[in-house]
Short mmCIF file of C-alpha atoms in Angstrom, two decimals:
data_model
loop_
_atom_site.label_atom_id
_atom_site.label_comp_id
_atom_site.label_asym_id
_atom_site.label_seq_id
_atom_site.Cartn_x
_atom_site.Cartn_y
_atom_site.Cartn_z
CA UNK A 5 94.51 -118.02 128.17
CA UNK A 6 97.64 -115.96 128.92
CA UNK A 7 99.46 -116.08 132.25
CA UNK A 8 101.86 -114.06 134.37
CA UNK A 9 101.61 -110.63 136.00
CA UNK A 10 100.64 -107.78 133.71
CA UNK A 11 101.11 -104.08 134.42
CA UNK A 12 99.03 -101.79 132.21
CA UNK A 13 99.41 -98.03 132.01
CA UNK A 14 96.10 -96.49 130.96
CA UNK A 15 95.17 -92.88 130.20
CA UNK A 16 91.48 -92.00 129.78
CA UNK A 17 90.54 -88.34 129.52
CA UNK A 18 86.77 -88.35 129.80
CA UNK A 19 83.79 -90.42 130.95
CA UNK A 20 83.20 -92.22 127.65
CA UNK A 21 86.86 -93.25 127.48
CA UNK A 22 86.81 -94.38 131.10
CA UNK A 23 83.86 -96.66 130.34
CA UNK A 24 85.62 -98.15 127.32
CA UNK A 25 88.75 -98.77 129.35
CA UNK A 26 86.87 -100.38 132.21
CA UNK A 27 85.05 -102.69 129.80
CA UNK A 28 88.35 -103.71 128.17
CA UNK A 29 90.04 -104.42 131.51
CA UNK A 30 87.05 -106.42 132.76
CA UNK A 31 87.20 -108.59 129.63
CA UNK A 32 90.97 -108.85 129.88
CA UNK A 33 90.66 -110.42 133.33
CA UNK A 34 88.61 -113.22 131.74
CA UNK A 35 91.34 -114.18 129.25
CA UNK A 36 94.43 -113.36 131.29
CA UNK A 37 94.83 -115.62 134.31
CA UNK A 38 97.62 -113.66 136.00
CA UNK A 39 97.28 -110.56 138.18
CA UNK A 40 96.69 -107.23 136.43
CA UNK A 41 98.01 -103.96 137.86
CA UNK A 42 96.83 -100.59 136.55
CA UNK A 43 98.59 -97.23 136.67
CA UNK A 44 97.55 -93.96 135.08
CA UNK A 45 94.50 -91.72 134.78
CA UNK A 46 90.82 -92.61 134.71
CA UNK A 47 87.43 -92.24 136.31
CA UNK A 48 85.00 -94.37 138.28
CA UNK A 49 84.95 -97.23 135.78
CA UNK A 50 88.69 -97.83 135.71
CA UNK A 51 88.98 -97.15 139.44
CA UNK A 52 86.48 -99.95 140.02
CA UNK A 53 88.89 -102.17 138.09
CA UNK A 54 91.74 -101.26 140.45
CA UNK A 55 93.22 -98.03 139.07
CA UNK A 56 94.36 -95.37 141.52
CA UNK A 57 94.11 -92.35 139.26
CA UNK A 58 97.08 -89.97 139.32
CA UNK A 59 94.65 -87.05 139.45
CA UNK A 60 90.96 -86.29 139.01
CA UNK A 61 90.44 -86.75 135.29
CA UNK A 62 87.70 -84.10 135.27
CA UNK A 63 90.62 -81.65 135.21
CA UNK A 64 91.03 -82.62 131.56
CA UNK A 65 87.71 -80.96 130.69
CA UNK A 66 89.83 -77.95 129.73
CA UNK A 67 90.25 -79.49 126.30
CA UNK A 68 87.60 -77.32 124.62
CA UNK A 69 89.19 -75.51 121.68
CA UNK A 70 88.25 -72.03 122.93
CA UNK A 71 89.58 -72.78 126.44
CA UNK A 72 92.92 -74.45 125.79
CA UNK A 73 95.01 -71.32 125.32
CA UNK A 74 94.18 -69.98 128.77
CA UNK A 75 94.76 -73.35 130.44
CA UNK A 76 97.98 -74.41 128.74
CA UNK A 77 100.15 -74.23 131.89
CA UNK A 78 97.77 -76.58 133.72
CA UNK A 79 97.54 -78.88 130.70
CA UNK A 80 101.30 -79.22 130.37
CA UNK A 81 101.63 -79.82 134.10
CA UNK A 82 99.18 -82.75 133.90
CA UNK A 83 100.97 -84.14 130.83
CA UNK A 84 104.30 -84.06 132.65
CA UNK A 85 102.78 -85.65 135.76
CA UNK A 86 101.19 -88.53 133.82
CA UNK A 87 104.30 -89.06 131.69
CA UNK A 88 106.67 -89.21 134.66
CA UNK A 89 104.47 -91.65 136.58
CA UNK A 90 104.17 -94.04 133.63
CA UNK A 91 107.89 -93.98 132.89
CA UNK A 92 108.65 -94.66 136.57
CA UNK A 93 106.14 -97.54 136.66
CA UNK A 94 107.76 -99.30 133.65
CA UNK A 95 104.50 -100.96 132.52
CA UNK A 96 104.21 -103.83 130.05
CA UNK A 97 101.95 -101.81 127.73
CA UNK A 98 100.37 -98.35 127.47
CA UNK A 99 96.68 -98.00 126.60
CA UNK A 100 95.55 -94.50 125.64
CA UNK A 101 91.82 -93.90 125.23
CA UNK A 102 90.35 -91.07 123.15
CA UNK A 103 91.05 -87.41 124.22
CA UNK A 104 94.00 -87.18 121.77
CA UNK A 105 94.94 -83.63 122.80
CA UNK A 106 96.09 -85.15 126.09
CA UNK A 107 96.63 -88.87 125.62
CA UNK A 108 98.75 -88.60 122.47
CA UNK A 109 101.05 -86.04 124.02
CA UNK A 110 101.63 -88.39 126.93
CA UNK A 111 102.20 -91.36 124.58
CA UNK A 112 104.82 -89.47 122.54
CA UNK A 113 106.85 -88.62 125.62
CA UNK A 114 106.56 -92.08 127.12
CA UNK A 115 107.64 -93.71 123.85
CA UNK A 116 110.73 -91.48 123.75
CA UNK A 117 111.73 -92.63 127.25
CA UNK A 118 110.60 -96.26 126.81
CA UNK A 119 111.08 -97.01 123.08
CA UNK A 120 110.22 -100.71 123.41
CA UNK A 121 106.94 -100.11 125.23
CA UNK A 122 103.96 -101.16 123.07
CA UNK A 123 101.21 -98.54 122.79
CA UNK A 124 97.57 -99.19 121.88
CA UNK A 125 95.20 -96.33 121.06
CA UNK A 126 91.51 -97.04 121.78
CA UNK A 127 89.26 -94.76 119.66
CA UNK A 128 90.73 -93.58 116.39
CA UNK A 129 91.37 -89.81 116.23
CA UNK A 130 89.32 -88.11 113.52
CA UNK A 131 92.26 -87.94 111.12
CA UNK A 132 89.80 -88.75 108.32
CA UNK A 133 88.08 -85.39 109.00
CA UNK A 134 90.97 -82.97 109.38
CA UNK A 135 94.73 -82.83 109.84
CA UNK A 136 95.19 -86.05 107.89
CA UNK A 137 98.97 -85.89 108.40
CA UNK A 138 98.41 -86.95 112.02
CA UNK A 139 97.75 -90.54 110.89
CA UNK A 140 101.28 -91.08 109.58
CA UNK A 141 102.83 -89.28 112.54
CA UNK A 142 101.13 -91.75 114.89
CA UNK A 143 103.40 -94.50 113.56
CA UNK A 144 106.14 -93.10 115.79
CA UNK A 145 104.28 -93.81 119.03
CA UNK A 146 101.25 -96.07 118.40
CA UNK A 147 101.43 -99.77 117.50
CA UNK A 148 97.73 -100.50 117.03
CA UNK A 149 94.51 -98.48 116.89
CA UNK A 150 91.21 -99.89 118.14
CA UNK A 151 88.54 -98.19 116.04
CA UNK A 152 84.91 -97.75 117.09
CA UNK A 153 83.62 -96.77 113.63
CA UNK A 154 83.69 -99.29 110.77
CA UNK A 155 85.10 -96.97 108.09
CA UNK A 156 88.17 -96.03 110.13
CA UNK A 157 90.50 -98.98 109.31
CA UNK A 158 90.28 -98.19 105.59
CA UNK A 159 90.81 -94.49 106.28
CA UNK A 160 93.91 -95.16 108.38
CA UNK A 161 95.33 -97.48 105.73
CA UNK A 162 94.74 -94.83 103.04
CA UNK A 163 96.52 -92.25 105.20
CA UNK A 164 99.45 -94.58 105.98
CA UNK A 165 98.69 -94.67 109.69
CA UNK A 166 99.17 -97.48 112.25
CA UNK A 167 97.45 -100.83 111.92
CA UNK A 168 93.79 -100.30 112.81
CA UNK A 169 91.04 -102.78 113.70
CA UNK A 170 87.34 -102.08 114.02
CA UNK A 171 86.39 -103.65 117.37
CA UNK A 172 82.81 -102.37 117.49
CA UNK A 173 80.99 -99.52 119.15
CA UNK A 174 79.69 -99.72 122.70
CA UNK A 175 76.27 -98.39 121.60
CA UNK A 176 75.54 -101.48 119.50
CA UNK A 177 75.56 -103.59 122.68
CA UNK A 178 74.12 -100.97 125.03
CA UNK A 179 71.16 -102.52 126.93
CA UNK A 180 69.17 -99.27 126.97
CA UNK A 181 69.61 -98.77 123.24
CA UNK A 182 68.70 -102.37 122.47
CA UNK A 183 65.55 -102.06 124.56
CA UNK A 184 64.66 -98.83 122.76
CA UNK A 185 65.06 -100.57 119.39
CA UNK A 186 62.76 -103.34 120.61
CA UNK A 187 60.11 -100.89 121.78
CA UNK A 188 60.24 -99.00 118.48
CA UNK A 189 59.98 -102.11 116.28
CA UNK A 190 56.88 -101.86 114.13
CA UNK A 191 56.00 -98.46 115.57
CA UNK A 192 53.84 -96.21 113.39
CA UNK A 193 54.62 -92.45 113.29
CA UNK A 194 52.14 -89.67 113.89
CA UNK A 195 51.24 -89.53 117.58
CA UNK A 196 54.60 -89.27 119.30
CA UNK A 197 56.50 -86.23 120.55
CA UNK A 198 59.30 -84.39 118.79
CA UNK A 199 62.66 -84.55 120.57
CA UNK A 200 64.83 -81.47 121.03
CA UNK A 201 68.48 -82.36 121.67
CA UNK A 202 70.61 -79.19 121.61
CA UNK A 203 73.77 -80.82 123.00
CA UNK A 204 75.38 -81.18 126.40
CA UNK A 205 77.76 -78.21 126.35
CA UNK A 206 76.61 -74.72 127.33
CA UNK A 207 77.94 -73.24 124.09
CA UNK A 208 76.00 -75.75 121.99
CA UNK A 209 72.79 -75.20 123.93
CA UNK A 210 73.00 -71.41 123.70
CA UNK A 211 73.64 -71.48 119.96
CA UNK A 212 71.11 -74.11 118.88
CA UNK A 213 68.19 -74.01 121.30
CA UNK A 214 66.79 -70.67 120.04
CA UNK A 215 66.51 -72.18 116.55
CA UNK A 216 64.78 -75.23 118.00
CA UNK A 217 62.34 -72.81 119.66
CA UNK A 218 61.51 -71.26 116.29
CA UNK A 219 60.95 -74.76 114.90
CA UNK A 220 58.52 -75.70 117.68
CA UNK A 221 56.44 -72.54 117.12
CA UNK A 222 56.35 -73.16 113.38
CA UNK A 223 55.32 -76.78 113.84
CA UNK A 224 52.45 -75.87 116.15
CA UNK A 225 51.30 -73.09 113.83
CA UNK A 226 51.25 -75.48 110.88
CA UNK A 227 49.99 -78.60 112.63
CA UNK A 228 48.04 -77.50 115.75
CA UNK A 229 48.75 -79.63 118.81
CA UNK A 230 52.27 -81.01 119.03
CA UNK A 231 54.24 -82.30 122.00
CA UNK A 232 57.95 -81.68 122.53
CA UNK A 233 60.39 -83.37 124.90
CA UNK A 234 63.82 -81.95 125.71
CA UNK A 235 66.13 -84.48 127.43
CA UNK A 236 69.11 -82.91 129.19
CA UNK A 237 71.69 -83.58 131.89
CA UNK A 238 71.29 -82.34 135.45
CA UNK A 239 74.06 -79.73 135.32
CA UNK A 240 72.51 -78.09 132.23
CA UNK A 241 68.88 -78.18 133.35
CA UNK A 242 68.89 -74.62 134.73
CA UNK A 243 70.33 -73.24 131.50
CA UNK A 244 67.79 -75.11 129.39
CA UNK A 245 64.90 -73.87 131.54
CA UNK A 246 66.21 -70.31 131.35
CA UNK A 247 66.38 -70.33 127.55
CA UNK A 248 62.99 -71.97 127.06
CA UNK A 249 61.19 -69.86 129.68
CA UNK A 250 59.93 -67.35 127.12
CA UNK A 251 58.89 -69.86 124.47
CA UNK A 252 55.29 -69.79 123.31
CA UNK A 253 55.31 -73.58 123.14
CA UNK A 254 57.24 -75.00 126.07
CA UNK A 255 58.85 -78.45 125.85
CA UNK A 256 58.69 -81.07 128.57
CA UNK A 257 62.18 -81.04 130.05
CA UNK A 258 63.41 -84.40 131.34
CA UNK A 259 66.69 -85.18 133.09
CA UNK A 260 68.86 -88.26 133.15
CA UNK A 261 69.66 -91.29 130.99
CA UNK A 262 66.52 -93.27 131.87
CA UNK A 263 64.24 -90.39 130.90
CA UNK A 264 66.22 -89.83 127.70
CA UNK A 265 65.83 -93.41 126.52
CA UNK A 266 62.14 -93.36 127.42
CA UNK A 267 61.75 -90.27 125.24
CA UNK A 268 63.66 -91.97 122.42
CA UNK A 269 61.22 -94.87 122.55
CA UNK A 270 58.17 -92.58 122.28
CA UNK A 271 59.39 -90.04 119.74
CA UNK A 272 58.28 -89.55 116.17
CA UNK A 273 61.44 -87.66 115.23
CA UNK A 274 64.23 -85.49 116.63
CA UNK A 275 66.24 -82.38 115.87
CA UNK A 276 69.66 -82.72 117.46
CA UNK A 277 73.12 -81.24 117.76
CA UNK A 278 75.64 -82.98 115.54
CA UNK A 279 77.68 -85.50 117.53
CA UNK A 280 77.41 -88.93 119.11
CA UNK A 281 73.70 -88.41 119.87
CA UNK A 282 73.00 -88.51 116.11
CA UNK A 283 74.48 -92.01 116.02
CA UNK A 284 72.49 -92.98 119.14
CA UNK A 285 69.29 -91.88 117.43
CA UNK A 286 70.14 -93.70 114.21
CA UNK A 287 70.91 -96.96 116.02
CA UNK A 288 67.72 -96.57 118.07
CA UNK A 289 65.73 -96.02 114.85
CA UNK A 290 64.64 -92.47 115.72
CA UNK A 291 64.42 -90.23 112.61
CA UNK A 292 66.63 -87.18 113.05
CA UNK A 293 67.87 -83.97 111.47
CA UNK A 294 71.34 -82.80 112.50
CA UNK A 295 72.20 -79.16 113.20
CA UNK A 296 75.30 -77.40 114.47
CA UNK A 297 76.73 -73.90 114.87
CA UNK A 298 80.44 -73.68 115.63
CA UNK A 299 82.40 -70.91 117.35
CA UNK A 300 84.56 -68.40 115.50
CA UNK A 301 87.76 -70.38 115.95
CA UNK A 302 86.27 -73.47 114.34
CA UNK A 303 84.90 -71.34 111.50
CA UNK A 304 88.48 -70.29 110.76
CA UNK A 305 89.51 -73.94 110.63
CA UNK A 306 86.71 -75.27 108.44
CA UNK A 307 88.83 -74.96 105.30
CA UNK A 308 90.98 -77.77 106.71
CA UNK A 309 88.10 -80.19 107.21
CA UNK A 310 88.29 -82.96 104.61
CA UNK A 311 85.21 -85.04 105.37
CA UNK A 312 82.09 -84.50 103.27
CA UNK A 313 79.68 -84.70 106.24
CA UNK A 314 79.67 -84.15 109.99
CA UNK A 315 77.01 -86.79 110.72
CA UNK A 316 78.43 -90.15 111.80
CA UNK A 317 75.52 -92.16 110.33
CA UNK A 318 76.28 -90.64 106.93
CA UNK A 319 79.96 -91.55 107.16
CA UNK A 320 79.10 -95.14 108.11
CA UNK A 321 76.51 -95.55 105.34
CA UNK A 322 78.71 -93.58 102.89
CA UNK A 323 75.76 -91.50 101.71
CA UNK A 324 73.48 -88.81 103.14
CA UNK A 325 71.05 -90.71 105.36
CA UNK A 326 70.60 -87.85 107.88
CA UNK A 327 69.94 -84.27 106.68
CA UNK A 328 72.25 -81.74 108.29
CA UNK A 329 72.33 -77.97 108.70
CA UNK A 330 75.50 -76.12 109.67
CA UNK A 331 76.21 -72.57 110.83
CA UNK A 332 74.43 -69.91 108.74
CA UNK A 333 72.05 -72.35 107.06
CA UNK A 334 70.51 -73.48 110.37
CA UNK A 335 66.88 -72.35 110.14
CA UNK A 336 64.06 -73.21 112.53
CA UNK A 337 61.60 -73.28 109.63
CA UNK A 338 63.71 -75.86 107.78
CA UNK A 339 63.91 -78.06 110.88
CA UNK A 340 60.14 -77.80 111.33
CA UNK A 341 59.45 -78.99 107.80
CA UNK A 342 61.76 -81.94 108.22
CA UNK A 343 59.96 -82.89 111.43
CA UNK A 344 56.71 -82.94 109.43
CA UNK A 345 58.20 -85.24 106.80
CA UNK A 346 59.77 -87.60 109.33
CA UNK A 347 56.65 -87.80 111.53
CA UNK A 348 54.51 -89.37 108.81
CA UNK A 349 54.75 -92.27 106.37
CA UNK A 350 56.69 -90.43 103.67
CA UNK A 351 59.37 -91.32 101.16
CA UNK A 352 61.85 -89.38 103.31
CA UNK A 353 61.06 -91.52 106.34
CA UNK A 354 61.26 -94.75 104.34
CA UNK A 355 64.64 -93.76 102.90
CA UNK A 356 66.00 -92.91 106.35
CA UNK A 357 64.85 -96.25 107.77
CA UNK A 358 66.62 -98.10 104.95
CA UNK A 359 69.78 -96.16 105.74
CA UNK A 360 69.47 -97.00 109.42
CA UNK A 361 69.25 -100.72 108.58
CA UNK A 362 72.48 -100.48 106.59
CA UNK A 363 74.24 -98.63 109.42
CA UNK A 364 73.16 -101.22 111.98
CA UNK A 365 74.44 -104.01 109.74
CA UNK A 366 77.82 -102.35 109.15
CA UNK A 367 78.42 -101.78 112.85
CA UNK A 368 78.05 -105.41 113.89
CA UNK A 369 81.03 -107.46 115.13
CA UNK A 370 81.43 -111.14 115.99
CA UNK A 371 82.62 -110.34 119.52
CA UNK A 372 81.61 -107.61 122.00
CA UNK A 373 83.89 -104.54 121.72
CA UNK A 374 85.58 -105.02 125.09
CA UNK A 375 86.41 -108.67 124.42
CA UNK A 376 87.72 -107.94 120.93
CA UNK A 377 89.81 -105.01 122.19
CA UNK A 378 91.25 -107.02 125.09
CA UNK A 379 92.42 -109.81 122.79
CA UNK A 380 94.13 -107.36 120.44
CA UNK A 381 95.89 -105.72 123.38
CA UNK A 382 97.34 -109.10 124.37
CA UNK A 383 98.28 -109.84 120.77
CA UNK A 384 100.14 -106.54 120.46
CA UNK A 385 102.00 -107.24 123.69
CA UNK A 386 102.93 -110.76 122.58
CA UNK A 387 104.18 -109.54 119.20
CA UNK A 388 106.30 -106.79 120.77
CA UNK A 389 107.79 -109.13 123.35
CA UNK A 390 108.09 -112.67 121.92
CA UNK A 391 107.60 -115.39 124.48
CA UNK A 392 106.12 -113.01 127.07
CA UNK A 393 102.94 -115.12 127.33
#
């Protein structure tokens, strides 16, 4: 166990990063006997661990690609504020968590002012998907990357990026997900509802939900009675109800995490927006088809995307476990037919289950993510400053 006071600068730009940071700090307190002081930016999780956030980190929600241009003055103001506070605090180490559009800009400036300050990046940027040159550039301001996907260390090594360690993904140890896996064990398909998961952003919901509506009508026309559940978050409920109001077959709309996991446990299959929810469904053993429609700016950038798939389960398994439909090939009728195949004992369902087993196996770690990450943070600090602990 290490000793002595420890001052950690931490920058988390969204809720998921705040939770990862809070978990790491909580585990760090178990293996570091001295006092720990936090400075930087975070949400409720890190604040519960003692951080007094420099500003409300919800202000960083301006990071959407179609919004950034209009909010650049505000963005640069927040970057300058965070950078100045960290430099003035002279911490022992800087921990940046996800949200690379913000956190990496802060890290670059802090490293220029404090060249001996060790920097750890929690959540590997998607350099394996696009802008691969970013990996090598990170060497200038990141000492170690804590990856949450098992294929990322190899990808960073191939791209000549910083040392990277897979520490595990929070979902693998999530109590709600583990309980859902337990409830689904041995479950037979055929009588459960179909899940509709159009995303959590307004733009995603507006683009995808109409296609999901076509799929529900097609499914009912081809299979008679069918039940649909649409889990959403409270601040998007009104939008979801507005879009589905004119549907011939209306889904049951449920709100909140508890209702979502209950729906996961009951479902036969799901159609969902590409993103983290696809990985949630795979780890929970819910058959899924991925769909996504991007805005015009992202369409212009697609030529720069290097990855062969947008579905995280496919990247982890290294083959196409989850079918995916993107942009102009999104069709409600296609989604409906996949729901039929995945809601019965078919070869498609069997193949997907085998893929899910492989994904679960590859995502396991010997230690919980927070504990593993905390130990690496101390190791980086000890290596940068010999004799510090």
